Structures are given as structure tokens and as C-alpha cells.
Amino acid sequence: MTATVHVPGGSMPAAPVEPRKRRASKVPYLLLLPGVAWLLVFFVAPMIFLASQSLQTGSIEQGYALTWHIGTYGDALSAFHSQLFRSFGYAATATVLGLLVGYPLAYTIAFKAGRWKNVLLVLVIAPFFTSFLIRTLAWQTILSSDGPVVGFFRATHLMDLLRSLHLVAGNDLLSTPFAVVMGLTYNFLPFMVLPLYASLERIDIRLLEAGGDLYARPFTAFRKVTWPLSLPGVVAGTLLTFIPAAGDYINSKLLGNTSTTMIGQVIDGQFLRVLDYPTAAALSFTLMLAILVIVAVYVRRAGTEELV
Amino acid sequence: MATATEPTRVTGTRPASPARRRRNPWTWLREHVVAIVAVLAFVYLLLPNVVVIIFSFNKPNGRFNYTWSHFSTDAWTNVCGAPGMCESLALSLRIGVLATIGATVLGTLMAFALGRHRFRGRPQTNLLIFMPMATPEVVMGSSLLTLFLNLKIPLGTTAILIAHVMFCVSFVVVTVKARIAGLDPRLEQAAADLYANEFQAFWRVTFPLVAPGIAAGALLAFSLSFDDYIITNFNATTSSVTFPMYVWGAAQRGTPVQINVIGTLMFLLALAAVVTGQLVSSRRAGRA
Amino acid sequence: MAETASTGGDLHLQSLTKQFGSFVAVDDLSLTIPQGSFFALLGPSGCGKTTTLRMVAGLEEPTAGRILIGADDITDTKPYRRPVNTVFQNYALFPHLDIFENVAFGLRRRGSKNVKQQVDDVLELIELGHLARRKPTQLSGGQQQRVALARAIVNHPSVLLLDEPLGALDLKLRRQMQLELKRIQTEVGLTFVHVTHDQEEAMTMADTIAVMNNGRIEQLGDPASLYENPVTTFVANFLGQSNLVRARVTSRSGEHLTVDVQGTTFTMPRARCTSESDDIWMGVRPEKIQVNATAAGANTILGTVTDTSYIGVSTQYLVQLGFGQELTVVRQNDGAPILRPGQEVYLSWEPAHTFGLDARQDAKAGVEREEGELVPAGDAS
Ligand SMILES: Nc1ncnc2c1ncn2[C@@H]1O[C@H](COP(=O)(O)OP(=O)(O)OP(=O)(O)O)[C@@H](O)[C@H]1O
Ligand SMILES: [Mg+2]
């Protein structure tokens, strides 16, 4: 993301140093100071406190002491590993679905929308204008058991298909894994579409035409030209979907049932209702580390460092 | 507009008989699958908003506004009729505005540092800014709670505000930095060439050109702050109920129709603002 | 504005050097540009023209050397304090300001009075008064170019720097703008330093041309003397076309020099040979060569026509000499019959049209523009 500064090859003998008074400037540091301080105090420090909390023992009445009790992690994981894996499973599914839905959408806006481009972009972000809790509640109405959507699913045997995939249990859509994944996909779809659109829009249309000339089949042209050029958008979009989806619990709470509980819900409950801070902190920290590892591996494999 | 480019491209690369293609529905489907998915995606995206609007005119039978009963404008004529809702809305607006100001100021300063200067510690700074975006809300919320509990800082409005500024600032940095990166450095040089000192060049040229990015970052910050539930919930008290918290509570106890009225109003207001902005800018571009 | 109108406004560059890392972009460059002149910096792409201008404008710090305007050393002066304005290579008009405000920008920064009057006047000068309230993006390339010019000259700088101001325009508009630029320069009387890599543009517009190559000035002079009397093979080839033939000096008597070219004897004025060595390149411009059916007088050599290209106003021939080298000959189409390939002809030229260059120089230096000769304007970079 930083502009490459042209540096002549190292083979040359060291050049006489430019007498450019580089004014070892304090300006950038002054500009950064308030923001960086804010993030250090209210983002980094809390993480340290969180890590510390996860290694403490005690109770809320008697207070906690740092005892380096690693065992909390083991206990927490053995109690809640299924919620953790479920969270990643749901998040990954929602990410893939989001890509499948979002890519054609972004592609259409970028290349086929002509002068309607801006209107369609507004329509993509328009859902944001209404509080997402309200919209998630609207899904309860849409998916309710006597509604047209459920009727359609029953009539077309889509319901049977979902049942065979264990995405629904009975003859309803609400309070099922299907509803949760659908809700996650829905909620983070704009986060998928906007980066995709940004990277597609940057593609020179002449490249696509050249691709069309070189590869007779449009799909080959897509695979060889469009897709590789849109990869930065794909990486950004999938990360912006996966990360918040993995920690989300609004959808699983409002659209799911007790067997769709996600890890966020557990953390929330342990912190705010059970008041077992070490376990909650251990789970929170585990979630954080797991996501960092996944993101790091993913970004390395995708070969894109341009995230910020 | 889609049809204007598509057929020429297809016939240009693949000399198939257009007549045959038109007749076969499968071929038609295959060629338009992208557009069809796009249309369905729009339905998917916008359906809940439509439902929210429709159900703002519902008169539900029970406490929950989930099934259609009959048409009524009661909720519209008595928006603050749901106890506590308008108070929570006011609190959310207040926190939203303050958090936006804070995050926009801090984020813009950082964006200028990163977009305009080379300095030691740059990659570390970028990482620090990236991290909050790569951290799930539940982790940020719970870690802040741990900090506040350990330092005995009282929870409530101030704690929420601190949290909101923290998670909004990165988004502002990214938005503004992109705008700065797209700026032609020659414009500032031209300003310097035309007798503008560093301050004037910034104020007369750089700032006006970056301003749309700052505005976009601020809007993003406001909507993130206004809409946040998870982080807020960790740091709130019973006397600092924001609008999303109110909605969450209502989802357990019973949803007043007024929630849908607010949802509809937010949607229409924002849409009106965007459309006006578009019209103004396109009018300006098309004039003279 | 009025402060620059008097004496002592010459621009002096003294041993100006700019390095990027170990790469020397401008190499020990010294020159003086008289006040009020139209000065062209001509050279191939990458030779350091823009870098030189940017140092004068204060946008690039020299690695070494000084820059003076009159007696004022401005080397360390901030760009916004220099009485210098630039017309940027891509105009760099402020997109958020309308034309009027773009032009008024410099005046406002200096707290000038009568901003409106001055801006209106200069917009009148460039004939764009009616577009004052448009944004730059709503103008054509040529119009943007003129606004960029107006934005600079309205400040009456001591020196106006123009970096390939016509580079983005098509051939026709370019020719038109060349005349207009020249007219405006004459009208406002400012020192113009005009960078270009189009030799025709430099020759039609400038009072003085400096031909630049690899960060150095190869030769400096008025267009005619550069063309008629190039001192390096680079200048001979870069500015128009030249025939360079290897020759040996056989005698230096008084004003004249006698040379031998594979058995044929030529003479030239001694002053037109820049080399003291006995091995030289003997040069002659294609249009200076006479074509005759019979041998007539001195400075004559026999050759065979190998190629004929009809250009309209003239015809260009390639004529092969007995020892194999081909000379380019250009003849006006004044009614004389067109020569056919295979025809034997005698070529001759005036001794005064001959020039001599050091034989150690590369005879091909500066010839990269061969196909560009016929359409010299299309190759903007
Ligand atoms: N900032 C820089 N860092 C490193 N090298 C540079 C820089 N600016 C210019 N150069 C190099 O210096 C040389 C001269 O560049 P300059 O821009 O002055 O060329 P120019 O004569 O204006 O060419 P053109 O006609 O193409 O505009 C080039 O080789 C260029 O690559
Ligand atoms: Mg240049």
C-alpha cells in the first residue's frame, strides 16, 4: 500500500548521500500521537488485561489474583469447543455464500450497470440505514412458519433438501442453523460487495476485452483475467465477512435456537451473567488468537498484503 | 444498459447463431445467470427493509410485531409512545455524534501522517490500525470491560463513548487514507508554486480535496457507532440504554411497532440525503 | 508584479547537479537565460529536463550548485517565495476550484489588489473569459492548457517555466498553441523556459535553445546556429537530420581545411570544424546537397540513387557512394524530374555548408527519432 520509492539497485557503490535536510520531522508523530495513544490505551491495554484476566483465579466476591492458571483454557475449551467450532463453521459457510451472492452483484454493478451504477451502490448500502437489529427482527417475520417463504420452501421440496443437510430439523425455517447462516450472510453481504466492487471497478475494461479475444470462452477469460485482478477485493471482502461473523451472536440468538449457540454468545453469558471472568476471558482470547491465525494463514496464501 | 454491451461481445468472440440462442431458455439462463443472481441478491438485501416499512403500519394483536394483523398509523402518530424508546434514541444520537467527532479527528490526523509522511514505525502503526478491524466485537467489548473493571472505571455513557471512538477510528483512517493516496501530489506542488505556504497549500488545496473522504469516514463512523450493540452491551449500565440495546431488550419482552417507525424513518432520511447529494453533485457536474 | 519588469532578471544556473541515489539526472549544468527571452530546453526523454525545471521552481532540492535570478540566490528559497511560476506537464489545475479561482489562486495568496480585474484581463488574453465559472474537468485539453498558462502568467513571475505544456495536445492544436504561446510571450514580455522534446517546437518558438543529453547541455545557441553549426554528433542528429562521413584532414591552410574522403577531396571553412584532430566526421545537411547529372567543380562526389521517397513538398533520396555509405538528400519539388533508383548522380555542396566533428563521437548519437521525422509531434511522452 505504500508507494514504492525508487531505489537504484544495490550493486552500485553507495551514492554520495543526498544533502536533503530530511528535517527528521516530528510532524507525523504528532499527528499520530492522539490516535495511537487512544488505540494503545483502549485496544492494546484491554487485550493485555484480558490475557491477564484469563490467567487469574478467584471469584468476583473475593477478587482475583494472577496465578498463571493455564488450566482455565483447557476447562473452557472442553466445555465450549463445540460452540467455537460451530462459530467458525457458520462464519466460513456465510463467507462462501456471501462470495457466491456478492460477486455477481459486484460484477453487475461494476460492468453492466452503466449510469445506474451509483443508484445500485446506494441500494447496496441502503440496508445499513436501518439498525441491523431491526432488520434481523424482520427476518423473524419473513421466515415465520405461516409465511410465504416457508410455504415456497415446503412446496419446492427445498425444505427436504435442507433437512437432509441438517440445516433445518422440522418443517420450519426459523430457529434453525439455516436461518442463522442466512442471517449472517445477509448481515455482512455489503461488507463483501463493497470491496469486491472497488477492486472490480478498477479493472480496465479493455483488459477484459483483450481477455475475451485471447480466450474464446467467456468463463476462461473470467478465470484468467477478471478473477485474478479482483483477488484483493475477494480477500478483503471475505475477511470483512468472516471475522465479524465468527464473533457474532445476534443472528444465532434471534434466528437460531439453543443448539445454534455461537461462541460470542457464550463469552457474553460468561462475562455478564455467569460472571466467570477467567473463563470468559480465556474464551475471548482464544477466539481472538484463532482468528488471527486463520487470517494470517489465509492472507499469506492469498498473497495479498494490501489490507489497510 | 446491460444488454447494450453484452450481445456484441458475445457475438464478437463466438460466432454462434443468435437466433438459436434466443430460443433456448437454458442458454438464455446461462448467459444471464450473473444478472439474475444480482437481482436476487438485491431482493435478499432489501427485503427486510421492505418488511420493516410495511410492519410499521401494523397493529399487532400481541406484544410482538411479527405477524400482520391490520393496517394502522397509530405508531406513526405516537412515535414516542413506546416507553423508553425515544430516550434511548436520543442517547444513541448523542453518543453517535460525539464518537464520530472523536474518531474523525483522531483518524484524519493519523491518515495524514500515514498518507503524507515516511517515518520509522510506519508498519507497526498500520498494524495497530488494522487490528481493531480484524478483532471480533465480542473480544473488543469483553476486553474493554476487563480493563474498566480492573481499573475501577465506571461503566456507562462515557465508557461506551470511549469504546465507540476506539472501534470507529480505524475505519476513518482507512477511508481518509485512500482519498489522500488518490490525490495528485502535483496539485500541492502547484499550490506551492503559486505562492501558497505549507499551511495555505494544505488549507486551500489538500483539505478541500480530501474533505469528501473525511465526510465519508465520518458517516461510516456514525453508522457504526449508532448501530453497535455487542461492544456497547459490555460497557453499558441499566441507565445507559442505547437504541440497539433497547431493540434487543424489546426482542425479548415484546416489540413495539414504533421500532419499525424509527427503522423506516432512518432508512428514508438516509436515502433522501444520499439521493440529494447525488443530484446536487451530478447537477453541478452537468451545469454550464 | 511591476517589480520584475526592469533589469537584472537573468536566470543563472551554476554547476547545478541533481542525483537520485547514484543516478545523476542533472550533471553540473551551468547556463544563463537572459531576461525576457524565450528559452527552450530540448532533449530526449529522461535527459533531465523536468528535473532541471523542478529545481528552478524549488520543488526539487539540488544536490549541488546554485540558482540565481539577477543577483538573488534563490537556491534555498521555498518554492512559494520564488518569483517563478510553472506550467506543469499535466497542468495540475485545482479540480475543486473553477477557472476563475484557479487563475486567482496565486494573486490571492500574495494578497494582490484588483484580483478580479487581473484575472479577467488574463482570461481575455487567453480568450477564455466566457468559461470563467467552469470547473477544469469541463474544459478541453487545449483550454485546460491555456488556463494553466493563465494561472502562471497572471502572477508576472520573473521566470515562467513550462514543462512540455503542449505534450498532451494533438498535432494541429499543438501547432496552433505554439503560435499562441509565442504571441503571449511577446505580449507579456516574461522570461519563458520551455521544456520540450519536439525539436520543431523548440526551433519555431525559442530565441535560444539548449540541447540537453544525459543531464548535460550539449550545445546552446539560437535555432539557426544550432542547426547550421552543430558541435556534436548528438546535436547534428537530434536537431534535424545530418549526413556524417568519415574524413581525414589533409591540410589546414588559412581559413580552409582540406579533407579526404576515400579518395575524394572536400574543403570546408576551418571555423566550422570543432575538432583539432585529423580524423573527423564531415557533416552536411540533406537539403544542402545539390544533385547534378555531370561533375561540376569542387566538393563533388559520384553516387547511385538507391531509394526515392516522395513527400509532397520535397523528395528524399538515398544515394550510395562508391565506398558503400548512403547519404540522405532532400530536394524541393520545384519541377525537376524525380530521380529513379539506379540512376547515377553527382552530389556536391558548398564548403560553407559543411561542418566537421570529432571522429571519436558516436555517429549515431541522437538518431533514435528516425521515423519520427515525418510526424514529429505524435510521440509525446
Ligand atoms: N524522483 C526520482 N527518483 C529517481 N529518479 C528520478 C526521479 N525523478 C526523475 N528521475 C530520473 O531522472 C531522469 C531525468 O528525469 P526527468 O523527469 O528530468 O526527465 P525529462 O527530461 O523531463 O524526460 P521526459 O521528456 O520524459 O519528461 C530520468 O532518468 C528519471 O528516471
Ligand atoms: Mg519531463
mmCIF file with all atom_site columns, N, CA and C in Angstrom, chain A residues 5 43-44 47 68 72 76 78 94 110 115-116 136 157 169 188 193 228 256 266 276 284:
data_model
loop_
_atom_site.group_PDB
_atom_site.id
_atom_site.type_symbol
_atom_site.label_atom_id
_atom_site.label_alt_id
_atom_site.label_comp_id
_atom_site.label_asym_id
_atom_site.label_entity_id
_atom_site.label_seq_id
_atom_site.pdbx_PDB_ins_code
_atom_site.Cartn_x
_atom_site.Cartn_y
_atom_site.Cartn_z
_atom_site.occupancy
_atom_site.B_iso_or_equiv
_atom_site.pdbx_formal_charge
_atom_site.auth_seq_id
_atom_site.auth_comp_id
_atom_site.auth_asym_id
_atom_site.auth_atom_id
_atom_site.pdbx_PDB_model_num
ATOM 1  N N  . VAL A 1 5   ? 9.241   3.499   -3.373  1.00 0.00 ? 5   VAL A N  1
ATOM 2  C CA . VAL A 1 5   ? 10.225  4.548   -3.590  1.00 0.00 ? 5   VAL A CA 1
ATOM 3  C C  . VAL A 1 5   ? 11.315  3.940   -4.469  1.00 0.00 ? 5   VAL A C  1
ATOM 4  N N  . PHE A 1 43  ? -7.370  -0.297  23.206  1.00 0.00 ? 43  PHE A N  1
ATOM 5  C CA . PHE A 1 43  ? -7.436  -1.532  22.431  1.00 0.00 ? 43  PHE A CA 1
ATOM 6  C C  . PHE A 1 43  ? -6.351  -2.516  22.872  1.00 0.00 ? 43  PHE A C  1
ATOM 7  N N  . VAL A 1 44  ? -5.097  -2.042  22.903  1.00 0.00 ? 44  VAL A N  1
ATOM 8  C CA . VAL A 1 44  ? -3.998  -2.947  23.244  1.00 0.00 ? 44  VAL A CA 1
ATOM 9  C C  . VAL A 1 44  ? -4.006  -3.276  24.733  1.00 0.00 ? 44  VAL A C  1
ATOM 10 N N  . MET A 1 47  ? -6.485  -5.772  25.782  1.00 0.00 ? 47  MET A N  1
ATOM 11 C CA . MET A 1 47  ? -6.105  -7.130  25.385  1.00 0.00 ? 47  MET A CA 1
ATOM 12 C C  . MET A 1 47  ? -5.159  -7.741  26.423  1.00 0.00 ? 47  MET A C  1
ATOM 13 N N  . TRP A 1 68  ? -1.387  -17.525 36.965  1.00 0.00 ? 68  TRP A N  1
ATOM 14 C CA . TRP A 1 68  ? -0.907  -18.196 35.757  1.00 0.00 ? 68  TRP A CA 1
ATOM 15 C C  . TRP A 1 68  ? -1.565  -19.576 35.588  1.00 0.00 ? 68  TRP A C  1
ATOM 16 N N  . THR A 1 72  ? -7.504  -22.936 33.040  1.00 0.00 ? 72  THR A N  1
ATOM 17 C CA . THR A 1 72  ? -8.772  -22.324 32.654  1.00 0.00 ? 72  THR A CA 1
ATOM 18 C C  . THR A 1 72  ? -9.054  -22.528 31.171  1.00 0.00 ? 72  THR A C  1
ATOM 19 N N  . ALA A 1 76  ? -12.229 -24.354 29.745  1.00 0.00 ? 76  ALA A N  1
ATOM 20 C CA . ALA A 1 76  ? -13.142 -23.582 28.907  1.00 0.00 ? 76  ALA A CA 1
ATOM 21 C C  . ALA A 1 76  ? -13.323 -24.258 27.554  1.00 0.00 ? 76  ALA A C  1
ATOM 22 N N  . SER A 1 78  ? -12.803 -27.449 26.765  1.00 0.00 ? 78  SER A N  1
ATOM 23 C CA . SER A 1 78  ? -13.513 -28.733 26.792  1.00 0.00 ? 78  SER A CA 1
ATOM 24 C C  . SER A 1 78  ? -15.010 -28.493 27.004  1.00 0.00 ? 78  SER A C  1
ATOM 25 N N  . ALA A 1 94  ? -21.102 -18.784 5.789   1.00 0.00 ? 94  ALA A N  1
ATOM 26 C CA . ALA A 1 94  ? -21.665 -17.479 5.435   1.00 0.00 ? 94  ALA A CA 1
ATOM 27 C C  . ALA A 1 94  ? -20.724 -16.726 4.504   1.00 0.00 ? 94  ALA A C  1
ATOM 28 N N  . ALA A 1 110 ? -20.351 -3.178  -11.372 1.00 0.00 ? 110 ALA A N  1
ATOM 29 C CA . ALA A 1 110 ? -19.115 -2.607  -11.929 1.00 0.00 ? 110 ALA A CA 1
ATOM 30 C C  . ALA A 1 110 ? -19.153 -2.552  -13.455 1.00 0.00 ? 110 ALA A C  1
ATOM 31 N N  . ARG A 1 115 ? -25.043 3.919   -16.304 1.00 0.00 ? 115 ARG A N  1
ATOM 32 C CA . ARG A 1 115 ? -25.247 5.117   -15.488 1.00 0.00 ? 115 ARG A CA 1
ATOM 33 C C  . ARG A 1 115 ? -26.070 4.856   -14.233 1.00 0.00 ? 115 ARG A C  1
ATOM 34 N N  . TRP A 1 116 ? -26.514 3.587   -14.062 1.00 0.00 ? 116 TRP A N  1
ATOM 35 C CA . TRP A 1 116 ? -27.257 3.247   -12.844 1.00 0.00 ? 116 TRP A CA 1
ATOM 36 C C  . TRP A 1 116 ? -26.317 2.820   -11.727 1.00 0.00 ? 116 TRP A C  1
ATOM 37 N N  . THR A 1 136 ? -32.747 -7.684  11.491  1.00 0.00 ? 136 THR A N  1
ATOM 38 C CA . THR A 1 136 ? -32.695 -9.096  11.854  1.00 0.00 ? 136 THR A CA 1
ATOM 39 C C  . THR A 1 136 ? -34.043 -9.551  12.411  1.00 0.00 ? 136 THR A C  1
ATOM 40 N N  . HIS A 1 157 ? -39.860 -28.591 -2.168  1.00 0.00 ? 157 HIS A N  1
ATOM 41 C CA . HIS A 1 157 ? -39.009 -29.617 -1.559  1.00 0.00 ? 157 HIS A CA 1
ATOM 42 C C  . HIS A 1 157 ? -37.626 -29.109 -1.203  1.00 0.00 ? 157 HIS A C  1
ATOM 43 N N  . ALA A 1 169 ? -34.450 -28.755 11.178  1.00 0.00 ? 169 ALA A N  1
ATOM 44 C CA . ALA A 1 169 ? -34.797 -30.011 11.848  1.00 0.00 ? 169 ALA A CA 1
ATOM 45 C C  . ALA A 1 169 ? -36.219 -30.443 11.486  1.00 0.00 ? 169 ALA A C  1
ATOM 46 N N  . PHE A 1 188 ? -23.626 -9.419  6.570   1.00 0.00 ? 188 PHE A N  1
ATOM 47 C CA . PHE A 1 188 ? -22.294 -8.969  6.188   1.00 0.00 ? 188 PHE A CA 1
ATOM 48 C C  . PHE A 1 188 ? -22.120 -8.883  4.673   1.00 0.00 ? 188 PHE A C  1
ATOM 49 N N  . VAL A 1 193 ? -19.622 -7.033  -0.737  1.00 0.00 ? 193 VAL A N  1
ATOM 50 C CA . VAL A 1 193 ? -19.847 -6.440  -2.060  1.00 0.00 ? 193 VAL A CA 1
ATOM 51 C C  . VAL A 1 193 ? -18.973 -5.208  -2.270  1.00 0.00 ? 193 VAL A C  1
ATOM 52 N N  . PRO A 1 228 ? -8.300  -13.081 -11.197 1.00 0.00 ? 228 PRO A N  1
ATOM 53 C CA . PRO A 1 228 ? -7.024  -12.712 -10.553 1.00 0.00 ? 228 PRO A CA 1
ATOM 54 C C  . PRO A 1 228 ? -6.949  -11.225 -10.214 1.00 0.00 ? 228 PRO A C  1
ATOM 55 N N  . GLY A 1 256 ? -31.796 -18.316 15.733  1.00 0.00 ? 256 GLY A N  1
ATOM 56 C CA . GLY A 1 256 ? -31.473 -19.720 15.979  1.00 0.00 ? 256 GLY A CA 1
ATOM 57 C C  . GLY A 1 256 ? -32.185 -20.273 17.199  1.00 0.00 ? 256 GLY A C  1
ATOM 58 N N  . VAL A 1 266 ? -21.573 -17.360 24.230  1.00 0.00 ? 266 VAL A N  1
ATOM 59 C CA . VAL A 1 266 ? -21.003 -17.955 25.433  1.00 0.00 ? 266 VAL A CA 1
ATOM 60 C C  . VAL A 1 266 ? -20.175 -16.918 26.187  1.00 0.00 ? 266 VAL A C  1
ATOM 61 N N  . ASP A 1 276 ? -18.200 -15.417 35.386  1.00 0.00 ? 276 ASP A N  1
ATOM 62 C CA . ASP A 1 276 ? -16.953 -16.188 35.487  1.00 0.00 ? 276 ASP A CA 1
ATOM 63 C C  . ASP A 1 276 ? -15.936 -15.523 34.559  1.00 0.00 ? 276 ASP A C  1
ATOM 64 N N  . SER A 1 284 ? -12.538 -15.581 25.095  1.00 0.00 ? 284 SER A N  1
ATOM 65 C CA . SER A 1 284 ? -12.395 -14.400 24.258  1.00 0.00 ? 284 SER A CA 1
ATOM 66 C C  . SER A 1 284 ? -11.007 -14.369 23.617  1.00 0.00 ? 284 SER A C  1
#
